[in-house]
Tab-separated table of C-alpha atoms in Angstrom:
chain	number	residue	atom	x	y	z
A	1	UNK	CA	64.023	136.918	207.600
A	2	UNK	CA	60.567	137.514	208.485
A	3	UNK	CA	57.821	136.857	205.319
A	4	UNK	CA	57.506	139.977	202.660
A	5	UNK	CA	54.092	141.247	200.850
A	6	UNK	CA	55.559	142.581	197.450
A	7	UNK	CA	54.157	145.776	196.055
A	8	UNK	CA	52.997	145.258	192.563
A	9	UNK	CA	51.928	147.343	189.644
A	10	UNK	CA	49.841	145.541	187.056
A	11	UNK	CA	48.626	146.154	183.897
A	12	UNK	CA	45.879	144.336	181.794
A	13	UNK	CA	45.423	143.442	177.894
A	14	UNK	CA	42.012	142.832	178.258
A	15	UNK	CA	39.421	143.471	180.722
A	16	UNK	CA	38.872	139.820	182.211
A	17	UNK	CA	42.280	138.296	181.557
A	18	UNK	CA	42.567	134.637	181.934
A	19	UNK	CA	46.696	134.290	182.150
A	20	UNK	CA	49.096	136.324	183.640
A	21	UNK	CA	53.028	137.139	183.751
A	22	UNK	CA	54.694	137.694	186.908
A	23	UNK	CA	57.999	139.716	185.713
A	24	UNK	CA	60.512	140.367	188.263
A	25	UNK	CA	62.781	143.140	187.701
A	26	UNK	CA	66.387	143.655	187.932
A	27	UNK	CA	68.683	144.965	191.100
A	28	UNK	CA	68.467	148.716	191.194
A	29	UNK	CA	65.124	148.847	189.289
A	30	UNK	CA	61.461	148.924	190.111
A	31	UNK	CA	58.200	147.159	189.190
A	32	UNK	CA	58.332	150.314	186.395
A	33	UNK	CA	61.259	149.024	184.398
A	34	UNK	CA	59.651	146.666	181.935
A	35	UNK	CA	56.324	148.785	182.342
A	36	UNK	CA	56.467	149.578	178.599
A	37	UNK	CA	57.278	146.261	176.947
A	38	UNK	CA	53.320	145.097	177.699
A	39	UNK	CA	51.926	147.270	174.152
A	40	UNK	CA	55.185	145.886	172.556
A	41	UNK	CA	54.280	141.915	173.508
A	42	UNK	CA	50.927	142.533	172.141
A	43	UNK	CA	49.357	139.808	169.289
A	44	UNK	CA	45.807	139.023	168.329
A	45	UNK	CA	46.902	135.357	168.835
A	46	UNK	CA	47.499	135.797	172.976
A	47	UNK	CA	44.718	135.992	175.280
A	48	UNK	CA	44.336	138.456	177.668
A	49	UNK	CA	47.140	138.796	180.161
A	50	UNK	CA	47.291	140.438	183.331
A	51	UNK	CA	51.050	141.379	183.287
A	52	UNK	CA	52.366	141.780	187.554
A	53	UNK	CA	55.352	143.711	187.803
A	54	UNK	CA	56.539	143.790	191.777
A	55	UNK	CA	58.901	145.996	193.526
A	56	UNK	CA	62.039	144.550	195.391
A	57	UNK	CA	62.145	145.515	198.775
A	58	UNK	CA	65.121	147.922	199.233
A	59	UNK	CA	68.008	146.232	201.321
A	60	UNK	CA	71.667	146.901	202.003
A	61	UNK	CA	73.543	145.736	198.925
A	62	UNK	CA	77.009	143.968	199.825
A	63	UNK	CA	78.386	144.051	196.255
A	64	UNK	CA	77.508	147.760	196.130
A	65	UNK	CA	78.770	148.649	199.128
A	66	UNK	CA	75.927	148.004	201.231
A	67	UNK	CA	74.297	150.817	199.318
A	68	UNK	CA	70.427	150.301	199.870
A	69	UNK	CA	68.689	149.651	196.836
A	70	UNK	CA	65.800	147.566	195.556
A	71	UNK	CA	67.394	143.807	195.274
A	72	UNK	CA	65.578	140.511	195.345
A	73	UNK	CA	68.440	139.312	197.633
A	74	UNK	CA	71.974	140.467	198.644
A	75	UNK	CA	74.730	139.652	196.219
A	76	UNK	CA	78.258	138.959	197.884
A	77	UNK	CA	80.222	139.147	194.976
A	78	UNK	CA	80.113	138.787	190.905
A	79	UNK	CA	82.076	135.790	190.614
A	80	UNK	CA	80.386	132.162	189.439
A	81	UNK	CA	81.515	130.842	192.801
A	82	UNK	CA	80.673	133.439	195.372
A	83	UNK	CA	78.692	132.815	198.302
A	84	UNK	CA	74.843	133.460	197.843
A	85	UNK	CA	72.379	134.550	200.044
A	86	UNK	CA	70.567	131.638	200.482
A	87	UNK	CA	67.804	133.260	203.451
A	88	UNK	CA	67.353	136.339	201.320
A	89	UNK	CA	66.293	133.953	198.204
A	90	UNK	CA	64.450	131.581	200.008
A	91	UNK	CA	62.188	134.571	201.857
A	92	UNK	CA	61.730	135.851	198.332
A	93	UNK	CA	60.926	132.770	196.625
A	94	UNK	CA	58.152	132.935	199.436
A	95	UNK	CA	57.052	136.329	198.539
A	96	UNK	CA	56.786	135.559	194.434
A	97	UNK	CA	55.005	131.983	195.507
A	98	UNK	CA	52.307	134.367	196.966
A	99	UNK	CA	51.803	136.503	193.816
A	100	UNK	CA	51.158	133.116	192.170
A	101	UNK	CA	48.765	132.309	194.813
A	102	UNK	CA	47.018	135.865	194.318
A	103	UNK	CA	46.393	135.143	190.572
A	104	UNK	CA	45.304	131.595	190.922
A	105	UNK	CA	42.308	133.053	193.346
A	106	UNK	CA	41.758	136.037	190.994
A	107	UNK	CA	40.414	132.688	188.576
A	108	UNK	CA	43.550	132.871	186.532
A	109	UNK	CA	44.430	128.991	186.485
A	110	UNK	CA	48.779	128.508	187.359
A	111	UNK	CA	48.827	126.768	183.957
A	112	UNK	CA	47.740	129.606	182.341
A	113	UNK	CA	50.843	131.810	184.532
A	114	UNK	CA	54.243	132.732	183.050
A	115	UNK	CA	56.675	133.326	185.519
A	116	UNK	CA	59.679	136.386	183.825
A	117	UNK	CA	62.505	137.755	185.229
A	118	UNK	CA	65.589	139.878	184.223
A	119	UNK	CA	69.332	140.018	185.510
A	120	UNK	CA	68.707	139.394	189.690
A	121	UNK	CA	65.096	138.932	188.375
A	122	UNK	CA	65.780	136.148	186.161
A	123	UNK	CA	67.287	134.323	188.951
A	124	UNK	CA	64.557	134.736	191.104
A	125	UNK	CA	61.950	133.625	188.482
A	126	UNK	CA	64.220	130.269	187.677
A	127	UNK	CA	64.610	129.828	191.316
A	128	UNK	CA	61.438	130.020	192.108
A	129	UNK	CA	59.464	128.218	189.227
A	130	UNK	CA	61.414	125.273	189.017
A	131	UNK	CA	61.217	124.200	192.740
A	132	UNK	CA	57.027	125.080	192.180
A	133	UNK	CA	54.227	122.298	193.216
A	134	UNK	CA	52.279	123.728	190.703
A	135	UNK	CA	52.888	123.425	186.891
A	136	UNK	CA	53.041	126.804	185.493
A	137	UNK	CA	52.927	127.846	181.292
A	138	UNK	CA	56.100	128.456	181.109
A	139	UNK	CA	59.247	130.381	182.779
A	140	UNK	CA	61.381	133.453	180.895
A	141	UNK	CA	64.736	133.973	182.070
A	142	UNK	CA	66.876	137.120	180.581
A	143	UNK	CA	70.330	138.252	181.117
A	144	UNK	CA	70.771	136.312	184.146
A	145	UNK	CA	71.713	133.155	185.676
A	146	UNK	CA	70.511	130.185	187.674
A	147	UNK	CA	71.653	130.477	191.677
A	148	UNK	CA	72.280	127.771	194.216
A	149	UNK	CA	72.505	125.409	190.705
A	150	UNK	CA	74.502	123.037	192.820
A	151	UNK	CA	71.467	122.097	194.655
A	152	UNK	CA	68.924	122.333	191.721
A	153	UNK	CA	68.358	118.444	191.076
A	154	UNK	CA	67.662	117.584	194.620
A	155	UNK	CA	65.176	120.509	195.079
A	156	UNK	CA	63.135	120.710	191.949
A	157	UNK	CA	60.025	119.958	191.784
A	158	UNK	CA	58.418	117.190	189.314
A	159	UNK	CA	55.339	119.225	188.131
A	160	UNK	CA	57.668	121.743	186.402
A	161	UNK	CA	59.935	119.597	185.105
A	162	UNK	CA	58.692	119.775	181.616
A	163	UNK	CA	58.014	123.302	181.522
A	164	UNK	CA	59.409	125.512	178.724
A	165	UNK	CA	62.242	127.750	179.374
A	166	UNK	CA	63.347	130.729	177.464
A	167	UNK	CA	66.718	131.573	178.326
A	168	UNK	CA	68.545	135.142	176.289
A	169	UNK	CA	71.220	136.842	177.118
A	170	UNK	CA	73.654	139.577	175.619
A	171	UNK	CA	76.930	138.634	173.993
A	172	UNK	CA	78.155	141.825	175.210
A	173	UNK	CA	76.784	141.996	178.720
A	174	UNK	CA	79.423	143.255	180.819
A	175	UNK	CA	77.173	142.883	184.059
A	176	UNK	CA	76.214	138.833	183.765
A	177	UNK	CA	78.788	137.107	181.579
A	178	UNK	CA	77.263	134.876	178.947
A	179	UNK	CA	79.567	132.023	180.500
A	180	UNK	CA	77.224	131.751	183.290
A	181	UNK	CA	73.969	131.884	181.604
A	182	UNK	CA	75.632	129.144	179.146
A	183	UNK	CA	76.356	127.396	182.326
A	184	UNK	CA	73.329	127.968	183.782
A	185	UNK	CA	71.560	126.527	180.193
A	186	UNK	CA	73.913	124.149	180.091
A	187	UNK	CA	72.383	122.519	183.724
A	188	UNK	CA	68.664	123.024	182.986
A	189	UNK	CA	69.513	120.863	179.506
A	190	UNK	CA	71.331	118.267	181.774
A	191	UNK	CA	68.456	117.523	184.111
A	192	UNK	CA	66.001	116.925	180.501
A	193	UNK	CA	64.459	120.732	181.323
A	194	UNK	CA	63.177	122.277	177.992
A	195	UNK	CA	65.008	125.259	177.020
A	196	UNK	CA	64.424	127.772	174.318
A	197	UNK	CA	68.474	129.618	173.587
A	198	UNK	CA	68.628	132.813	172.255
A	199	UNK	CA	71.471	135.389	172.477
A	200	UNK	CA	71.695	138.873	170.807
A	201	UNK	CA	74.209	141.274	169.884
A	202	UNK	CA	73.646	143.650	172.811
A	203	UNK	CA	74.906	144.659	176.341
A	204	UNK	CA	73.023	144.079	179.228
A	205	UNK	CA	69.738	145.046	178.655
A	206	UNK	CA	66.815	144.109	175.659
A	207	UNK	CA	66.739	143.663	172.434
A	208	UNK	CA	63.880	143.977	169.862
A	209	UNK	CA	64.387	140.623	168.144
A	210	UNK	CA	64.199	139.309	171.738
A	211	UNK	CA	60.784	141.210	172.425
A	212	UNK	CA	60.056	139.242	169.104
A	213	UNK	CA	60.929	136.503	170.153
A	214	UNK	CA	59.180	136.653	173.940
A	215	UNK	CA	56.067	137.364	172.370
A	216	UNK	CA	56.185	134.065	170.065
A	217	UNK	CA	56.550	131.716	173.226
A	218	UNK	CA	54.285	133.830	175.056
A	219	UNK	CA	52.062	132.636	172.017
A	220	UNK	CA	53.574	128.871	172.208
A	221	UNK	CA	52.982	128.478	175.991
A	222	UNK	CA	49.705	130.175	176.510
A	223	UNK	CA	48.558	128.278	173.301
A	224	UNK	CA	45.135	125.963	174.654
C-alpha cells in the first residue's frame, strides 16, 4: 500500500500552543466529527492545545459491502477473531506517525502530544502509540478495541510503556461490544500498561461525564 499524507483540520486553544491531540475519528466519519468537543474540553488548568483532527482516506469497506467510505483500514468482519487488515493498519500507523512528526517540528515537544481515537479510531490511536519510539503524554481510547493484540507484547515499544491510557466505552454499544474493549483493557493491564476504566450508560457514541472525564486526564497528562 503505497504511503498516505492525511488531510487534517485543526483547531487551536491558544495562539502559540505548546501540546497537541491527534484525534482520529471513527469509520464512516470525517476529521469534522469530534470538531465540537474542543470548547467542551476547555479548563483554565490546560495549556494551549492544538487539537488535529485527520480525515480517513475513503476505501472499499468489506464489512459494508465494499461500500467506499472513509475507514482507517478495511474491516473483514465484527467478530473478536476475524481476520484484520494488517497492510491497511500498518500504512496508517505510518500516516498518524507523520502527524506526530509534523507537531514535534511545529516546536510542540511528543511529550507534550496526546494521541485520541474513537471506534476504528481508537484502534488506530492504541495501535499506533504503543508501538511509538517516542514517549508521548498520554493515549485516549473510546468505544473501541485494541487490534492485532496477539502480537502486542512482541511489538511494543519500551518508551511508551508507562504511558497513561484512558480506555471508555458504552455498556450499550451495539457496534463494539464492551467484551472486547474489557478484553482489550484486560491485555494492556497484563503487560503493566497504565489504564484509566471508565464505562457509561450509553450506546455507541459520547457521553458528557466522559467529556468530564477526558478533560481531567487531559489535565493529569499535560500536567508539567
Amino acid at each position: 500500500m503505497p504511503a498516505m499524507t492525511l488531510e487534517t483540520i485543526e483547531r487551536t486553544t491558544a495562539p502559540s500552543p505548546t501540546h497537541s491531540v491527534i484525534w482520529l475519528h471513527g469509520l464512516g466519519a470525517d476529521g469534522h466529527d469530534f470538531e465540537p468537543i474542543v470548547p467542551e474540553l476547555a479548563d483554565a488548568r490546560l495549556p494551549g492545545i492544538r487539537f488535529v483532527f485527520p480525515h480517513a482516506p475513503i476505501m472499499p469497506v468489506t464489512l459494508n459491502q465494499g461500500m467506499p467510505m472513509r475507514a482507517w483500514y478495511d474491516l473483514y468482519g465484527l467478530d473478536r477473531d476475524a481476520r484484520e487488515d494488517i497492510d491497511g493498519i500498518r500504512a496508517t500507523r505510518q500516516a498518524v506517525i507523520e502527524l506526530v512528526t509534523r507537531e514535534a517540528e511545529r516546536g510542540v515537544s511528543r511529550e507534550h502530544i496526546v494521541l485520541a481515537g474513537f471506534s476504528q479510531g481508537c484502534a488506530m490511536a492504541l495501535y499506533t502509540a504503543l508501538r511509538l519510539e517516542h514517549r508521548l503524554a498520554g493515549i485516549i481510547g473510546l468505544s473501541g478495541y485494541l487490534p492485532l493484540r496477539n502480537t502486542l507484547a512482541a511489538e511494543r515499544h519500551p518508551a511508551n510503556a508507562q504511558t497513561p491510557v484512558f480506555l471508555a466505552h458504552g455498556t450499550q454499544d451495539p457496534v463494539v461490544p464492551m467484551a472486547y474493549a474489557e478484553t482489550s483493557r484486560d491485555v494492556l493491564l497484563g503487560l503493566g500498561q497504565p489504564v484509566q476504566w471508565h464505562t457509561y450508560p450509553m450506546p455507541h457514541g459520547l457521553h458528557p461525564q466522559e467529556l468530564a472525564d477526558i478533560r481531567e486526564f487531559l489535565v493529569s497528562v499535560f500536567a508539567d
